[in-house]
Every structure is written in C-alpha cells, then in structure tokens.
XYZ file of C-alpha atoms in Angstrom:
268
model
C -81.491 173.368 61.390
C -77.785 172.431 60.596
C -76.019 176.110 59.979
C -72.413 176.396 58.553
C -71.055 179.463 59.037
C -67.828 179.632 57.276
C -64.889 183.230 57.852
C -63.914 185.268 55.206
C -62.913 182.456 52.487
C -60.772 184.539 50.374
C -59.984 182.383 47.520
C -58.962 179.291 49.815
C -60.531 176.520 47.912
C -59.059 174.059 49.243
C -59.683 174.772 52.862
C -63.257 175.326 52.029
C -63.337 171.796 50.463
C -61.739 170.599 53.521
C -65.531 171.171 55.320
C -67.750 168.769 55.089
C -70.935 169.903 53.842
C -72.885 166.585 54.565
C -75.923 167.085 56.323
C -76.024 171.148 56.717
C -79.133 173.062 55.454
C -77.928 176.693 55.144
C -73.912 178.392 54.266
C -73.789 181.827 56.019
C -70.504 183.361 54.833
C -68.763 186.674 56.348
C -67.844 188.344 53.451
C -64.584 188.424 51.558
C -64.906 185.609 49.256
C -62.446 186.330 46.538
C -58.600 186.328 46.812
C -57.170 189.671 46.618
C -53.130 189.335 47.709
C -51.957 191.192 44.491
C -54.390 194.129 45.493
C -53.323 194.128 49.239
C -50.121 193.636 48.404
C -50.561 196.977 46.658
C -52.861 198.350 49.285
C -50.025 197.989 51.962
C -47.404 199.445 49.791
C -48.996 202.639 49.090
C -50.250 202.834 52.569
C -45.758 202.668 53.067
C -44.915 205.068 50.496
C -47.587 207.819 51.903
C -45.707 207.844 55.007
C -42.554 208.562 53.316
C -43.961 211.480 51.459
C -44.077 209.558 48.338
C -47.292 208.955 45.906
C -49.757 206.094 45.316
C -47.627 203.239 42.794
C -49.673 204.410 39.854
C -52.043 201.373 38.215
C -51.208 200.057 34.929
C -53.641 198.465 32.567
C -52.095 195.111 33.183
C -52.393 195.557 37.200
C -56.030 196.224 36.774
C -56.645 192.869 35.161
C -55.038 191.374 37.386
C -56.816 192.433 40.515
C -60.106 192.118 39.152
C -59.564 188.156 37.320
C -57.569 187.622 41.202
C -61.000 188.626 42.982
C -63.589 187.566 40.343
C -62.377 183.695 39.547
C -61.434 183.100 42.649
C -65.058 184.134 44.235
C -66.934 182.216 41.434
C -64.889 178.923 42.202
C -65.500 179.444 45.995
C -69.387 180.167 45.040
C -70.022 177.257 42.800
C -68.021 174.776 44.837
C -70.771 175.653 48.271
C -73.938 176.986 46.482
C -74.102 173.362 44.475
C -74.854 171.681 47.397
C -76.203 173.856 50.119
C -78.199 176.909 50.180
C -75.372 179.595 50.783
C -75.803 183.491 52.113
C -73.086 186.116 52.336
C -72.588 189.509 53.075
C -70.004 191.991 51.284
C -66.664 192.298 52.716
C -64.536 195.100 51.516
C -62.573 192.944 49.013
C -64.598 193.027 45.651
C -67.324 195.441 47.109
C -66.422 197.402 44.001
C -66.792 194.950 41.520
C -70.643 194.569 42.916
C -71.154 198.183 41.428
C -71.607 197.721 37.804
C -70.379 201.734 37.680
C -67.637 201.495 39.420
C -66.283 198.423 36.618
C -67.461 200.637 33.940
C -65.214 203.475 34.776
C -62.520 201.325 35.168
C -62.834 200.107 31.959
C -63.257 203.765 30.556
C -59.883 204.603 32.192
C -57.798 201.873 31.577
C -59.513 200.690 28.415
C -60.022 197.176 29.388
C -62.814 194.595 29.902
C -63.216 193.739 33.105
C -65.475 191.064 34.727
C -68.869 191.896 36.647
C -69.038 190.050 39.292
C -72.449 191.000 39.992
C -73.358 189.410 36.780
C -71.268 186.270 37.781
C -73.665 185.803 41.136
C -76.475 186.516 39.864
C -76.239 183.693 37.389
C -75.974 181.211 40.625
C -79.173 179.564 41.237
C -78.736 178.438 45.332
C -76.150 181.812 46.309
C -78.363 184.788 48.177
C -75.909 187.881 47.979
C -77.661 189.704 51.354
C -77.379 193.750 51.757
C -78.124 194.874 55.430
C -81.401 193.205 55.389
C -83.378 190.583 57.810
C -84.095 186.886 56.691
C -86.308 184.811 57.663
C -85.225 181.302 56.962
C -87.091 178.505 58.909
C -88.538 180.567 61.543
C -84.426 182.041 62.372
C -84.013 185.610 62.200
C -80.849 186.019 60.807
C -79.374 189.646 60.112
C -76.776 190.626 57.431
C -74.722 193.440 57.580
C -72.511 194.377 54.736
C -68.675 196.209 55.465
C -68.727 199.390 56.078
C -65.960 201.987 57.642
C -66.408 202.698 61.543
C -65.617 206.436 62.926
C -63.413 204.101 65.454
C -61.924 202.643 62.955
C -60.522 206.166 61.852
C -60.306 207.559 65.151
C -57.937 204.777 66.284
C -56.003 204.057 62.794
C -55.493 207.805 61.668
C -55.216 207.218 57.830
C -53.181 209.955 56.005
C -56.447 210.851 54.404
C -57.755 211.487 57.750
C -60.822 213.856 57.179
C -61.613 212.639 54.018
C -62.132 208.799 55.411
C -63.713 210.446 58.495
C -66.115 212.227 56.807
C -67.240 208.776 54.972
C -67.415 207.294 57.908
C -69.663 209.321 59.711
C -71.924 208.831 56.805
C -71.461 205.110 57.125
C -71.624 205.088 60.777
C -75.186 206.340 61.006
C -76.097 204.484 58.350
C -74.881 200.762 60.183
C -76.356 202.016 63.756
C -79.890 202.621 61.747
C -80.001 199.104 59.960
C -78.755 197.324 63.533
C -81.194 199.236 65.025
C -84.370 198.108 62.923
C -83.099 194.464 62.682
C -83.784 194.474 66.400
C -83.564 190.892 68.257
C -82.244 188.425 65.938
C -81.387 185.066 66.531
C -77.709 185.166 64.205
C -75.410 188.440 63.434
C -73.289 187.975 60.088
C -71.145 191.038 59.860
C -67.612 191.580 58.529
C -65.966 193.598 61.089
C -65.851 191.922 64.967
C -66.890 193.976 67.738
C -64.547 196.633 69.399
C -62.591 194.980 71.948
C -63.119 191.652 71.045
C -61.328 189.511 68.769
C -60.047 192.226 66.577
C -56.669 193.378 67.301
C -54.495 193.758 64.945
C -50.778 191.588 64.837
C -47.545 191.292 62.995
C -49.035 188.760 61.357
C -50.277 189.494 58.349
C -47.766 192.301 57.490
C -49.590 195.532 58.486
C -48.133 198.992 58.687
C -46.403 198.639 61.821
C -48.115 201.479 63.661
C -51.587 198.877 63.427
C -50.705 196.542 65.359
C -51.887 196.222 68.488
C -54.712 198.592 67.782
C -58.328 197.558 67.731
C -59.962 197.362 64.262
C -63.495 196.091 65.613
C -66.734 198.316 65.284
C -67.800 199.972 68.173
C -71.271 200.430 66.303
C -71.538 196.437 66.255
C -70.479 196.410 69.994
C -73.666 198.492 70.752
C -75.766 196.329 69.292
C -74.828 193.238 71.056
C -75.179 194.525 74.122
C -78.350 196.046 73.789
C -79.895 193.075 71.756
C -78.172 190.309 72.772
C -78.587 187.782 69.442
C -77.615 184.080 70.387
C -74.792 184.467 67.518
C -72.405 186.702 65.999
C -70.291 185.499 63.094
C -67.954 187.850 61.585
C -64.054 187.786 59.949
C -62.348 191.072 58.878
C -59.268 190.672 61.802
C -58.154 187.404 60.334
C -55.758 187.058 63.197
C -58.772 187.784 65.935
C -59.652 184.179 64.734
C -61.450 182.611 68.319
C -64.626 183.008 70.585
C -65.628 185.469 73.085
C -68.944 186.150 74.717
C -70.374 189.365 75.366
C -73.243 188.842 77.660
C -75.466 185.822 76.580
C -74.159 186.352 72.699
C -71.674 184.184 71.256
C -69.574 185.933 68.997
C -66.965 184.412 66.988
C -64.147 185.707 64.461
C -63.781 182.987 61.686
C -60.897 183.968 60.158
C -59.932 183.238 56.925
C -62.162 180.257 55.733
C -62.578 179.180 59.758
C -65.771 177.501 60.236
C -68.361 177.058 63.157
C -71.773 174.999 63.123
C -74.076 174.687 64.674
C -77.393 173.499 65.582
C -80.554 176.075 65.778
C-alpha cells in the first residue's frame, strides 16, 4: 500500500496541489487543515498584552466571521481538492477543533448574533474524507492509530501560561485521557498525532513569531514519547512545531514532523 502522509496543511492549497497524488491508496493528514493567521495573529497578541497587564483585544462580530469563513473555506478547499481522488484520514489539530462542536458554533452565534459555518456539517457531506477521533483503523491489514490534539501537563509545566492552574487543571484531565487511548491502541503499525514527541523535533524558534520566552522550549508531548518507546510503531507522523519540520528515530520508530503541508510516503 502507497500511504501519503501529508503535515498540518493549513490552508496551503497550492502546496498541497504541488503533491502528486498518482498512484497512492490512502491520505493520512496531521491535523490542522484550515488556515487560521487572522486567529493566531490574535492568539499571539493577547498572549502580548497579558504580559503587560493588559486584557484580551475584545472580539467583534465582524472578527468572528472572519475567523470562522478563514478556517472553514479554507479546510473544505483543502478537503475536496485530496478526498476526490484518494481516500483521505485526519485527525483534529487545535485550529478549528471548535468548529467540530456544533455547541460551541451555536453559542457563538448566540453571542455575537451571527451565522456561522459548521464545519462538521461541511465534512460530513464528503463522501471519501474519514474525520478519525482517538480510535484504531484497520485499513488493509495496517493498524493505524489516530490521536486527536490535546494539551500535555509538559506542555504547561514548561510554557507557564498566565492562566497557569486553570490550563493545568485541563490538562491533567487531558493527559490521562491521551495516556489511556495510547495505551489501548497498543502496537500499531502508523502513529498520526498532532503534537511530536518531547525532545524530538519540537522546539520552538523565532520563526514563526512566538512570545519570545517560547523559544527554545520544547512543545512535544511527553505522553506521546512514552508510547513510542514502549510500543515501538514503525511510524509516527505528526505537525504541531511547524519549525520541528525533519526526521528522528526513537528506537526502531520513525517519527517525522511534517510541517506545514510537508509530505512523506511511503510504502507498507
């Protein structure tokens, strides 16, 4: 089987059309399919002004529809360009993980007064696109695990946020929850997770613009790291660290950070 696994495409059409899709049978994508710069943008800024002392830019009606058309069109394009051709599974990132939950749209719209898209609604309606939530598929004889985004007690311990306990109480919820689902997955044959492992292929750089305290700080999951080593799958394919983009190998396991809209393939 001819696999494509393809980083965190975030709205980069183009790149993604840059792939050549002849002859693969199955699209396994790391999450993060939509563009989201407006919301990051916003994201870093308030991240900024919290550190001065200052509050949260406060969302207009305008802003909303703008972050959620941003996300939604670009992920549908993205979708319908792959899914047309190839069989194509993906995980959730943490860009548009909200728009997935029809509740959290409809309070949205309550507050702001606005129609939003569903992208939920927008997936569903593709007819060769497998949206995959920490579950085990079999797909000609491969074991191939998916686990969605989800916020790492490292990731707080070695970040800090302002909101410190609050995050850190989430992810201690979340934490347990990821090391249960690697757990039961057991021996796989492919990983596709968002975040890298600790250590490897995830520190963060000037890059991308980050506060400046991040970089140089890990952002991998340590929970993720655990399970490679223990279970060893032949592949790992994550994003999340877009600037992590490379290979490493941890024990037999090939793991390998695809960036934004990076690809690998391989033969299985």
């Amino acid at each position: 089987m001819k696999i494509l696994a393809v980083g965190d495409p975030h709205g980069e059409i183009n790149k993604i059309k840059n792939i050549s899709l002849r002859e693969i049978d199955l699209v396994l994508i790391t999450g993060d399919i939509g563009k989201a710069d407006f919301a990051r943008k916003r994201f870093f800024e308030d991240i900024k002004r919290q550190k001065e002392g200052l509050p949260k830019l406060e969302l207009t009606k305008p802003d909303v529809k703008r972050i959620y058309s941003e996300i939604y069109d670009s992920t549908m394009g993205i979708l319908k360009y792959i899914s047309k051709t190839v069989p194509t599974y993906s995980i959730l990132g943490n860009v548009g993980a909200d728009m997935i939950k029809g509740s959290e749209v409809k309070k949205d719209e309550t507050k702001f007064k606005v129609k939003l898209p569903y992208l939920r609604e927008g997936v569903s309606n593709l007819n060769n696109f497998y949206l995959v939530k920490n579950a085990v598929r079999n797909i000609s004889g491969l074991r191939i695990g998916f686990l969605e985004y989800f916020i790492d007690t490292s990731w707080v311990k070695e970040f800090k946020p302002s909101d410190y306990n609050k995050k850190l109480k989430k992810a201690k919820k979340e934490t347990v929850k990821a090391r249960r689902i690697l757990n039961n997955f057991k021996s796989l044959d492919i990983l596709v997770c968002h975040q890298p492992p600790y250590g490897y292929l995830d520190k963060v750089s000037p890059k991308y613009n980050p506060p400046k305290d991040w970089i140089g700080k890990h952002a991998g999951s340590k929970v993720i790291l655990d399970y490679i080593k223990k279970y060893q799958p032949k592949y790992v394919f994550c994003g999340h660290i877009h600037e992590g983009e490379g290979k490493a190998k941890i024990g037999k396991t090939e793991v390998y950070n695809l960036g934004v809209a990076g690809h690998k393939i391989i033969n299985l």
